[in-house]
PDB file of N, CA and C in Angstrom:
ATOM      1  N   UNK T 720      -2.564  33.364   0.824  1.00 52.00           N
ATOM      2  CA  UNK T 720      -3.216  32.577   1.862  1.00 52.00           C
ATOM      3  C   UNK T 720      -4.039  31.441   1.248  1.00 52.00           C
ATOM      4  N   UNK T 721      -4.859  31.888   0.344  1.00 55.00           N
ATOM      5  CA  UNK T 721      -5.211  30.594  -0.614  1.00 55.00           C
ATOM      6  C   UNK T 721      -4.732  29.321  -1.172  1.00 55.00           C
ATOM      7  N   UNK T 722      -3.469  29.719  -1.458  1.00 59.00           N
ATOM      8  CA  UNK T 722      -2.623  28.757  -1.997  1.00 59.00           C
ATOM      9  C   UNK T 722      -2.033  27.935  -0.539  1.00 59.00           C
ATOM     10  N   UNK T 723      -2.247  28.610   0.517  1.00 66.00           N
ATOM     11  CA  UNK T 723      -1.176  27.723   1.159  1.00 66.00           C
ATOM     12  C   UNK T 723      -2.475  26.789   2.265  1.00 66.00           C
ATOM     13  N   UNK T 724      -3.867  27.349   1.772  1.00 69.00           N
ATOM     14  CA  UNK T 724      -4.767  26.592   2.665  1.00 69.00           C
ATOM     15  C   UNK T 724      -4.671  25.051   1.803  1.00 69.00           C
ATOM     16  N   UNK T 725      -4.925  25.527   0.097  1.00 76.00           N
ATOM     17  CA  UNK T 725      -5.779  24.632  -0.432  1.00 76.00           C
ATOM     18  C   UNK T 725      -4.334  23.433  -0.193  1.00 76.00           C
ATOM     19  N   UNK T 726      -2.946  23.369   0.090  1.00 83.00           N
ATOM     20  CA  UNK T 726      -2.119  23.086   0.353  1.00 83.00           C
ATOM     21  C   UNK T 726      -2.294  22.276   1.652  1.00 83.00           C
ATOM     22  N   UNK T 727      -2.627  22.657   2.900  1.00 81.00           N
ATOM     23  CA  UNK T 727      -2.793  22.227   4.101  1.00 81.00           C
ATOM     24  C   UNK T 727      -4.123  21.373   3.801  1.00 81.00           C
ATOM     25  N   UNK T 728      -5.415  21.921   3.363  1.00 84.00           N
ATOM     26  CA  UNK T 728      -6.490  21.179   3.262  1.00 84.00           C
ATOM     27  C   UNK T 728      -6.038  19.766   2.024  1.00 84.00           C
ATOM     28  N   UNK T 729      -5.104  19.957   1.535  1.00 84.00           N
ATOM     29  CA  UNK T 729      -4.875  18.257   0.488  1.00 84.00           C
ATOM     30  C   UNK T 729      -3.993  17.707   1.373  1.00 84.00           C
ATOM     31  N   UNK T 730      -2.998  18.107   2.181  1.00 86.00           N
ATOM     32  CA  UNK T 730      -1.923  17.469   2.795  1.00 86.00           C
ATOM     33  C   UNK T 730      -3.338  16.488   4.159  1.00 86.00           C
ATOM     34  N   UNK T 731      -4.203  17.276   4.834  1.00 82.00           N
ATOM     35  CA  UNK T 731      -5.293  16.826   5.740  1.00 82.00           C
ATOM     36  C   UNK T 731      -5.893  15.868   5.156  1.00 82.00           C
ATOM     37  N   UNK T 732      -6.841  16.556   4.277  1.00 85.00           N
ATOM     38  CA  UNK T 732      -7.841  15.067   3.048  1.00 85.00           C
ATOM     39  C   UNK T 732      -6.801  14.171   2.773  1.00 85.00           C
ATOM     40  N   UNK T 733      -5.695  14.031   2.589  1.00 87.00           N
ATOM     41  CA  UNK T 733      -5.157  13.005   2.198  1.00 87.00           C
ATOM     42  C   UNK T 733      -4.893  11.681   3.474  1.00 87.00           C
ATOM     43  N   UNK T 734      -4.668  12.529   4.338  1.00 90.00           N
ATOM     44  CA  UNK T 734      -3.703  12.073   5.831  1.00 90.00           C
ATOM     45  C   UNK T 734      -5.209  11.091   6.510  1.00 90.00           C
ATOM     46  N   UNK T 735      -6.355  12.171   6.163  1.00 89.00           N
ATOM     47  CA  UNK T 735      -7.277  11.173   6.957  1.00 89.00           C
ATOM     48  C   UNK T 735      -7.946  10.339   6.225  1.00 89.00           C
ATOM     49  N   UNK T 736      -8.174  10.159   4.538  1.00 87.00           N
ATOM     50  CA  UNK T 736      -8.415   9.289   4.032  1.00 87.00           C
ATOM     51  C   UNK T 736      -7.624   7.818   3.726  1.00 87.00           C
ATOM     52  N   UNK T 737      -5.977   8.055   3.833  1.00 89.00           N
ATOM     53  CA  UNK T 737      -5.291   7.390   3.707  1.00 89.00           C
ATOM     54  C   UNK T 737      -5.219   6.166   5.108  1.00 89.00           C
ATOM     55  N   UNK T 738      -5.442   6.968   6.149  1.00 90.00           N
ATOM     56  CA  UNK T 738      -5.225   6.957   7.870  1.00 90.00           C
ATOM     57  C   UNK T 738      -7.067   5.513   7.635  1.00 90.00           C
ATOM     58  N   UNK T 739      -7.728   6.352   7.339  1.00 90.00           N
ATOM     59  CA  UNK T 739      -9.291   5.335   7.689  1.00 90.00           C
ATOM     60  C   UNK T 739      -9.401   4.253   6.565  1.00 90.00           C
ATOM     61  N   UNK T 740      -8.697   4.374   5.348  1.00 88.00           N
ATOM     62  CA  UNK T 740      -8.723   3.425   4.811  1.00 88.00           C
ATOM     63  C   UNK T 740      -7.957   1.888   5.292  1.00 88.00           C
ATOM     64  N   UNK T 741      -7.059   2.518   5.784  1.00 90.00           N
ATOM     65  CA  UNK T 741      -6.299   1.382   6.445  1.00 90.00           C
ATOM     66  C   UNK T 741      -6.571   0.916   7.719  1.00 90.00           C
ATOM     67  N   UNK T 742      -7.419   1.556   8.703  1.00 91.00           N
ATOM     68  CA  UNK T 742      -8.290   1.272   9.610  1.00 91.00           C
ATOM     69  C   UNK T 742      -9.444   0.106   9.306  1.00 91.00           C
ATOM     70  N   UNK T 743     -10.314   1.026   8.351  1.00 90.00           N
ATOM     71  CA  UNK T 743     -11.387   0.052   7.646  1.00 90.00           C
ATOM     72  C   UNK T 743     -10.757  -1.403   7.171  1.00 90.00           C
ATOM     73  N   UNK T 744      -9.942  -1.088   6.253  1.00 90.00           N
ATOM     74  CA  UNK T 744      -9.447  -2.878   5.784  1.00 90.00           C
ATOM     75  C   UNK T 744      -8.933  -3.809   6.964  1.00 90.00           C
ATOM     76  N   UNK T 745      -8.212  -2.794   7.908  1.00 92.00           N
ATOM     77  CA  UNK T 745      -8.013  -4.299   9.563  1.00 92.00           C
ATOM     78  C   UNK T 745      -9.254  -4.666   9.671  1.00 92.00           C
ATOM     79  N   UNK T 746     -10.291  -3.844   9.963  1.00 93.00           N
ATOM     80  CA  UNK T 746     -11.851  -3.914  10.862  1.00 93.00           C
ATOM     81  C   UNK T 746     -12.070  -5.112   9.360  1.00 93.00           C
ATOM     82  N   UNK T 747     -12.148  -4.940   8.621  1.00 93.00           N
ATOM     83  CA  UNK T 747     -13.099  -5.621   7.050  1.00 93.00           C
ATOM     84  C   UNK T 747     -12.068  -7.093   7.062  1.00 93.00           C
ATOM     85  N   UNK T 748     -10.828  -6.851   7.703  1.00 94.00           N
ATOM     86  CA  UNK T 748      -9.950  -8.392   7.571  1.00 94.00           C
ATOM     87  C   UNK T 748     -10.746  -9.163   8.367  1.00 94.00           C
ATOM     88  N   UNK T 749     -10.582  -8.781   9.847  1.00 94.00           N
ATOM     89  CA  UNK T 749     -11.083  -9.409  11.083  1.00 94.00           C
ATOM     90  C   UNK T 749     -12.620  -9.608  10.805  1.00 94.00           C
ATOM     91  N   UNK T 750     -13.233  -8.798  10.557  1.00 94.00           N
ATOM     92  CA  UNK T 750     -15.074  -9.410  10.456  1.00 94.00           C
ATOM     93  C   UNK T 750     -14.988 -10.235   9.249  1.00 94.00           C
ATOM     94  N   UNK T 751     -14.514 -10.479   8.450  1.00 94.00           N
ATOM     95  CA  UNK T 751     -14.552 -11.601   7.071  1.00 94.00           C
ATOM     96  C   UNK T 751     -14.079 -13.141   7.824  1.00 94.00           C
ATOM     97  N   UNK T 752     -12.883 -12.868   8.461  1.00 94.00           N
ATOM     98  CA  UNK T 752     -12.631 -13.890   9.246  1.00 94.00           C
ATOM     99  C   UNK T 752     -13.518 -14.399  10.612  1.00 94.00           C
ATOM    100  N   UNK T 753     -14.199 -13.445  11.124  1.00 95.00           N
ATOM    101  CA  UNK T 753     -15.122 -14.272  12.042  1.00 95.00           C
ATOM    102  C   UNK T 753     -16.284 -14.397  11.392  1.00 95.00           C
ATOM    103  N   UNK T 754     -16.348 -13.961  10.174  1.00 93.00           N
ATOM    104  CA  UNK T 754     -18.232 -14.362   9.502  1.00 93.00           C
ATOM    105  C   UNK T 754     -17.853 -15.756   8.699  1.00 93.00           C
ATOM    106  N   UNK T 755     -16.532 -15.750   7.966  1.00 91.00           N
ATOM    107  CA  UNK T 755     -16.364 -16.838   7.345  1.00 91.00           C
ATOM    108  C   UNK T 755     -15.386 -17.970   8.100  1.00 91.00           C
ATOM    109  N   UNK T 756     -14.494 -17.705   8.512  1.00 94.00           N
ATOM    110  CA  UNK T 756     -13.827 -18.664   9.361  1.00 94.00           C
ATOM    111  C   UNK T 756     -12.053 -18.913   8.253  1.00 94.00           C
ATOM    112  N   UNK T 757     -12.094 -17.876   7.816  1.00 92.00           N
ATOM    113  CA  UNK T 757     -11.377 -18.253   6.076  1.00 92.00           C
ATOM    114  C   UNK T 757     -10.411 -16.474   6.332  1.00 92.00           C
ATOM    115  N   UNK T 758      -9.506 -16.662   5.762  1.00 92.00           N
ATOM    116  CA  UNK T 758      -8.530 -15.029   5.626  1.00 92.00           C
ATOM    117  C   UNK T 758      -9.138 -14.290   4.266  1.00 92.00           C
ATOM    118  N   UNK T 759      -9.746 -12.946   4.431  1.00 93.00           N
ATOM    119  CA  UNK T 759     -10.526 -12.652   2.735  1.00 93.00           C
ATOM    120  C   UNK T 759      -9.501 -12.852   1.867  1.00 93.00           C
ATOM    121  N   UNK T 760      -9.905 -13.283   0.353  1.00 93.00           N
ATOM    122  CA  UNK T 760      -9.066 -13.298  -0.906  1.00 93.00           C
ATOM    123  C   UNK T 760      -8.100 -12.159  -0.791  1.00 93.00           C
ATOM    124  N   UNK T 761      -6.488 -12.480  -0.844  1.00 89.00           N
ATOM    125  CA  UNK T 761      -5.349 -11.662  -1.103  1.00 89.00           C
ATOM    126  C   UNK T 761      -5.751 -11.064  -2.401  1.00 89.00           C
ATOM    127  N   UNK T 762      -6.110 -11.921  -3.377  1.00 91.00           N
ATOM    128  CA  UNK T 762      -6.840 -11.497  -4.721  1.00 91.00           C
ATOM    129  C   UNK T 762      -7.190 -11.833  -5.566  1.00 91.00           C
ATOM    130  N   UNK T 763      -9.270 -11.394  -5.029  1.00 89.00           N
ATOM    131  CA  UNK T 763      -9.960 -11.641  -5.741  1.00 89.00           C
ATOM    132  C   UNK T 763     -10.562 -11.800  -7.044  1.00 89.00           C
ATOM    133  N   UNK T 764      -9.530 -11.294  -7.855  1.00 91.00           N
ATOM    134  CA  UNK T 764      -9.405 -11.919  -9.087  1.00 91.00           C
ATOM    135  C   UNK T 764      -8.715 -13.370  -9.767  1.00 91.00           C
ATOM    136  N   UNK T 765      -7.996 -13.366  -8.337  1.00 93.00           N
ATOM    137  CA  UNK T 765      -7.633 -15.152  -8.753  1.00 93.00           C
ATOM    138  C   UNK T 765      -8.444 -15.815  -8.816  1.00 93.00           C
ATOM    139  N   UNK T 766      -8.172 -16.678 -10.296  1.00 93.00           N
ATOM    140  CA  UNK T 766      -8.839 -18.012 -10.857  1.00 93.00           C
ATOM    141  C   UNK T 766      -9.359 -18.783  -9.492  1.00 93.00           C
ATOM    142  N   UNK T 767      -8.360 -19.424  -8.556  1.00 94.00           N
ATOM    143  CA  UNK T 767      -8.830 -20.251  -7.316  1.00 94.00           C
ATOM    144  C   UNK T 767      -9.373 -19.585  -6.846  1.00 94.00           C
ATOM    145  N   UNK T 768      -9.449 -18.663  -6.491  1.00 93.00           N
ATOM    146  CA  UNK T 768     -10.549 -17.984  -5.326  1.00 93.00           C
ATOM    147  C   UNK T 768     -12.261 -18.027  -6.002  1.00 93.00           C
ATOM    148  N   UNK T 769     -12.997 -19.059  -5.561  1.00 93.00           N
ATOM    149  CA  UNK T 769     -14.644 -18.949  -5.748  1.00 93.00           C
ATOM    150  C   UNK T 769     -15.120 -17.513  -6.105  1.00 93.00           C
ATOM    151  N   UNK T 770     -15.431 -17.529  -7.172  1.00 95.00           N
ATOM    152  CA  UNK T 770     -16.444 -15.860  -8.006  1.00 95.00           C
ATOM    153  C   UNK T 770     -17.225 -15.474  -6.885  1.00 95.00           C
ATOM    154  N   UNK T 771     -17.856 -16.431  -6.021  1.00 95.00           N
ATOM    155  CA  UNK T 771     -19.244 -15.509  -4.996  1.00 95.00           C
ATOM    156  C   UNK T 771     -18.271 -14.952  -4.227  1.00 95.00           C
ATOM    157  N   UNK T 772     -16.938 -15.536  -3.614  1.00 94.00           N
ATOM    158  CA  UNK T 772     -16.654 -15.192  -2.956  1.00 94.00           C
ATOM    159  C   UNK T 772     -15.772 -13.571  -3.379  1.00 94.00           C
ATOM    160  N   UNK T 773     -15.107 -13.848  -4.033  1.00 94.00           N
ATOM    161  CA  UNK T 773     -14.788 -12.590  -4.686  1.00 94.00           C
ATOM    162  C   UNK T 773     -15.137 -11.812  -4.960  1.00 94.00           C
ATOM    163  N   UNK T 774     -16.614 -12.033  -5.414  1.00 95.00           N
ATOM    164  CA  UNK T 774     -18.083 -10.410  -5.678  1.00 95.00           C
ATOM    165  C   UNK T 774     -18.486 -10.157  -4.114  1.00 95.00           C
ATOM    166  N   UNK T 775     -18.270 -11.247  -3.532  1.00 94.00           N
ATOM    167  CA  UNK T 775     -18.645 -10.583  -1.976  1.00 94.00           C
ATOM    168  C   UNK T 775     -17.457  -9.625  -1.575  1.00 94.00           C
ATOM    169  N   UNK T 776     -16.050 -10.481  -1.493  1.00 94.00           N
ATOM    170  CA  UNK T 776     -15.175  -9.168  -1.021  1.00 94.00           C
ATOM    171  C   UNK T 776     -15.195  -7.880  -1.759  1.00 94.00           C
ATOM    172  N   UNK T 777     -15.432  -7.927  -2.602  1.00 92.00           N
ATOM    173  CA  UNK T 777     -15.183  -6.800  -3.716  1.00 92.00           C
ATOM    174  C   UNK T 777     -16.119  -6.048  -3.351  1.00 92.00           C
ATOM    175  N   UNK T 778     -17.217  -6.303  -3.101  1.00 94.00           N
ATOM    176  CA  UNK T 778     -18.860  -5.566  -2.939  1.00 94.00           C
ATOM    177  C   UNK T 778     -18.507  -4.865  -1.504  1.00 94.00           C
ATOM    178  N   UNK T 779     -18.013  -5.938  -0.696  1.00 92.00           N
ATOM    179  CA  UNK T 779     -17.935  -5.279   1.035  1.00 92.00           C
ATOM    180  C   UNK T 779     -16.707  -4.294   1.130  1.00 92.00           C
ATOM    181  N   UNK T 780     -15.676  -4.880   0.579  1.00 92.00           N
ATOM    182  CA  UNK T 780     -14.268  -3.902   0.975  1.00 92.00           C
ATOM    183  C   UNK T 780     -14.545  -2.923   0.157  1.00 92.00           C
ATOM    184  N   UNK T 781     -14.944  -2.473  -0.751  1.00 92.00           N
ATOM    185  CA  UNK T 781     -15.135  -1.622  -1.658  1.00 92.00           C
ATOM    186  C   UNK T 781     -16.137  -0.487  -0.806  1.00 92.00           C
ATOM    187  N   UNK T 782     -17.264  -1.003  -0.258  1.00 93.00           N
ATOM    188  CA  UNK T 782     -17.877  -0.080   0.211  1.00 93.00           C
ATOM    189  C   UNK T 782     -17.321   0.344   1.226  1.00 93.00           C
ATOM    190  N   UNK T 783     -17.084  -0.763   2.134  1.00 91.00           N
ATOM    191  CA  UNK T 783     -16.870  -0.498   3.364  1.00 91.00           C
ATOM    192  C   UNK T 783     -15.429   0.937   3.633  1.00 91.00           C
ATOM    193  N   UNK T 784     -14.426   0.773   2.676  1.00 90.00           N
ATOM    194  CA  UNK T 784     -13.162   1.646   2.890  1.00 90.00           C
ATOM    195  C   UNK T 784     -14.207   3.030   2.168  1.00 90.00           C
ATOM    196  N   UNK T 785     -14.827   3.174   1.344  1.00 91.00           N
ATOM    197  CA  UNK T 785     -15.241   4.362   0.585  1.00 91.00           C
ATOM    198  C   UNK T 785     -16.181   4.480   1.557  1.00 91.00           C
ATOM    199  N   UNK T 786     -16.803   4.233   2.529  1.00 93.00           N
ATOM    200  CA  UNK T 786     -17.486   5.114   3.822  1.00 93.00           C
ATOM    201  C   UNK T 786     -16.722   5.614   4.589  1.00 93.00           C
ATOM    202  N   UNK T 787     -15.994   4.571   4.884  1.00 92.00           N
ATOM    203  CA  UNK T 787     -15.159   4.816   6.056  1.00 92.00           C
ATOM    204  C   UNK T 787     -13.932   6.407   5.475  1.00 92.00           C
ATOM    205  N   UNK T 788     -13.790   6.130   4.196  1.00 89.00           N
ATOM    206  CA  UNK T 788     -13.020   7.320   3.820  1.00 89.00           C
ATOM    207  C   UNK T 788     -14.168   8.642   3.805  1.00 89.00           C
ATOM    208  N   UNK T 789     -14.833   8.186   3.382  1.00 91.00           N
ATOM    209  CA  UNK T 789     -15.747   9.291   3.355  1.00 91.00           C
ATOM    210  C   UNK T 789     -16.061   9.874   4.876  1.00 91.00           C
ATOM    211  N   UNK T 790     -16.901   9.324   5.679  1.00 92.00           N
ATOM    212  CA  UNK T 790     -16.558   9.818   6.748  1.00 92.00           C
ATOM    213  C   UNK T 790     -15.381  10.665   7.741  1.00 92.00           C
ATOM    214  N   UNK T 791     -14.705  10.301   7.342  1.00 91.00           N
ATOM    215  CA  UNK T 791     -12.947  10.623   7.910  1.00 91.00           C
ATOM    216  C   UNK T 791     -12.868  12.172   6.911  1.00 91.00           C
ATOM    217  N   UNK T 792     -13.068  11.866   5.490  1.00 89.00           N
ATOM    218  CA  UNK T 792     -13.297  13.302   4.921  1.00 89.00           C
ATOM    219  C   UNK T 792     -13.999  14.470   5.917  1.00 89.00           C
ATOM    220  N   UNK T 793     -15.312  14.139   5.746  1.00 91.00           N
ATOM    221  CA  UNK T 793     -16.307  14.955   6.282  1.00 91.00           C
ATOM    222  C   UNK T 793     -15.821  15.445   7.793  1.00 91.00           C
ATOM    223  N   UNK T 794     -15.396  14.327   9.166  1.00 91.00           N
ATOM    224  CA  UNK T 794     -14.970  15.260   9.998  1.00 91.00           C
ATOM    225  C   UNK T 794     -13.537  15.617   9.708  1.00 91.00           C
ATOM    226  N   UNK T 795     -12.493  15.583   8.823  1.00 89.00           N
ATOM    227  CA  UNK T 795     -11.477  16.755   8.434  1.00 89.00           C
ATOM    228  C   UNK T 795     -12.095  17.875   8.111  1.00 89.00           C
ATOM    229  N   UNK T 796     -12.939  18.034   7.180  1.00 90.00           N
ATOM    230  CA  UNK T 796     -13.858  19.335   6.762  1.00 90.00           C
ATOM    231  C   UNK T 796     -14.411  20.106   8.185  1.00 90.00           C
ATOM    232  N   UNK T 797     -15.001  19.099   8.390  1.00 91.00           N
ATOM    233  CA  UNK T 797     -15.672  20.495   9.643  1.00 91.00           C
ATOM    234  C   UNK T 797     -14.506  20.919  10.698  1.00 91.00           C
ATOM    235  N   UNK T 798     -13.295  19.845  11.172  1.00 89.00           N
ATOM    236  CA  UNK T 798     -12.121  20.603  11.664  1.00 89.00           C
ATOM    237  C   UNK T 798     -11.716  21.576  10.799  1.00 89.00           C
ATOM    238  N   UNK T 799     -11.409  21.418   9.783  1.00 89.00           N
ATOM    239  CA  UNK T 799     -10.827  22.515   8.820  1.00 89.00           C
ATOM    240  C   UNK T 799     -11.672  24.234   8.773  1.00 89.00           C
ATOM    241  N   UNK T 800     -13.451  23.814   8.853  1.00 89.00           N
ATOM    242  CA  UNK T 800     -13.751  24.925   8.827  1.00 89.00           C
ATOM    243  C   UNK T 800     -13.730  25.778  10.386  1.00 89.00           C
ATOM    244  N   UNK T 801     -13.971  24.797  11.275  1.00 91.00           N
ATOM    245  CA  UNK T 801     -13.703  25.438  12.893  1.00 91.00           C
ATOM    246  C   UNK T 801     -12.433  25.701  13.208  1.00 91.00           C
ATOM    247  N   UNK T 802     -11.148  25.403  12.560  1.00 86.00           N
ATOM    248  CA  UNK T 802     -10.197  25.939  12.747  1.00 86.00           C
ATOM    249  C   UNK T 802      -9.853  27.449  11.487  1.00 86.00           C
ATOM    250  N   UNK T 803     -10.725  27.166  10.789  1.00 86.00           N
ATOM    251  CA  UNK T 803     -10.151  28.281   9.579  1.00 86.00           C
ATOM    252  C   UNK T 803     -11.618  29.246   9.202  1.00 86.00           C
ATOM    253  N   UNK T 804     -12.426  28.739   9.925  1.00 89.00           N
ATOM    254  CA  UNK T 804     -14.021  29.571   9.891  1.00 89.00           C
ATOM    255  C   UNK T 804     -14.235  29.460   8.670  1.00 89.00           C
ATOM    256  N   UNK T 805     -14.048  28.891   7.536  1.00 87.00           N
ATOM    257  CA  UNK T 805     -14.462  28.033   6.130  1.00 87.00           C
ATOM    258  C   UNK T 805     -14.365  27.094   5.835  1.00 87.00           C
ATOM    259  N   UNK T 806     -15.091  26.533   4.592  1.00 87.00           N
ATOM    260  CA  UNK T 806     -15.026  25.129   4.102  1.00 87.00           C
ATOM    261  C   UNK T 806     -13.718  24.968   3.314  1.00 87.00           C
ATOM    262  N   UNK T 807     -13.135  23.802   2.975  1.00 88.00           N
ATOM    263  CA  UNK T 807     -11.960  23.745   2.366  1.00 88.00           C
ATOM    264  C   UNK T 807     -11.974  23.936   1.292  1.00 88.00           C
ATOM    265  N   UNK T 808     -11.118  24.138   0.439  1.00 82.00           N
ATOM    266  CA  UNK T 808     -11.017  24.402  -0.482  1.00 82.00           C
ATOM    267  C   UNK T 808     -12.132  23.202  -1.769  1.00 82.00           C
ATOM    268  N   UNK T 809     -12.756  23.505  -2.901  1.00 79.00           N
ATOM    269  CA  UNK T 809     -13.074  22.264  -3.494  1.00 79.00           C
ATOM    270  C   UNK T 809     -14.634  22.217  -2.797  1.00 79.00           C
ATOM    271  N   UNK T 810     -14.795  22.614  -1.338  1.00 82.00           N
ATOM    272  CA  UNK T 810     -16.065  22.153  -0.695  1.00 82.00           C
ATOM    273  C   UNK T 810     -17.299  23.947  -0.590  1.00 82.00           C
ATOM    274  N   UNK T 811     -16.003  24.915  -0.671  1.00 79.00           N
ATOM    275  CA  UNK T 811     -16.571  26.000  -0.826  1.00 79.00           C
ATOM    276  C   UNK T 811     -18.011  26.149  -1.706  1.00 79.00           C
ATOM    277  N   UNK T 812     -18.877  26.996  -1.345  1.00 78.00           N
ATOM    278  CA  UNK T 812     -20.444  26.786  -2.004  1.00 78.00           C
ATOM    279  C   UNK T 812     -19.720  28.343  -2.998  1.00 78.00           C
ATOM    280  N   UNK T 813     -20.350  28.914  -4.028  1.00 65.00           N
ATOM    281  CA  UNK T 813     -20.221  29.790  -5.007  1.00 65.00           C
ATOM    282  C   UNK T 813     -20.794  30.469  -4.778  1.00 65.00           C
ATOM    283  N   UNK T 814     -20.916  32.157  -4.638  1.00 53.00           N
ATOM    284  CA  UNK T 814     -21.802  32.758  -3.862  1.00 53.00           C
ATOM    285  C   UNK T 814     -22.714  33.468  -5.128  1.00 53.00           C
TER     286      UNK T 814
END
């Protein structure tokens, strides 16, 4: 039974981090474009693309998808434990 949770709980963590990351970057396209008026750097490591502007995308998309994943983690976890009356695997406390 172990093996086939910690199985279901990576196939889940994956599905909803993968799922909000790509949520977050539409939401992070569209607000870059109405704060700047400009499409964010395809990539911000290109030479043409302005350095501020590039430490800005980098600083915002960076956070912004690692909340947004994070969040999306956290309520998979608490589905996971209200459907399975424990924490997932990895989140378990050591008794």
């Amino acid at each position: 039974m172990a093996k086939d949770s910690s199985k279901v709980w990576s196939a889940f963590s994956l599905v909803s981090a993968l799922g909000s990351a790509a949520v977050a970057k539409k939401a992070l396209d569209g607000g870059w474009k109405a704060a700047t008026g400009k499409q964010p750097p395809a990539n911000p490591a290109d030479p043409d693309v302005d350095f501020w502007e590039a430490v800005a995308w980098a600083a915002a998309s960076g956070t912004f998808v690692a909340l947004a994943k994070m969040f999306a983690q956290r309520r998979a976890a608490g589905y996971y434990l209200k459907s399975t009356g424990e924490l997932p695997p990895g989140l378990r406390k050591d008794v």
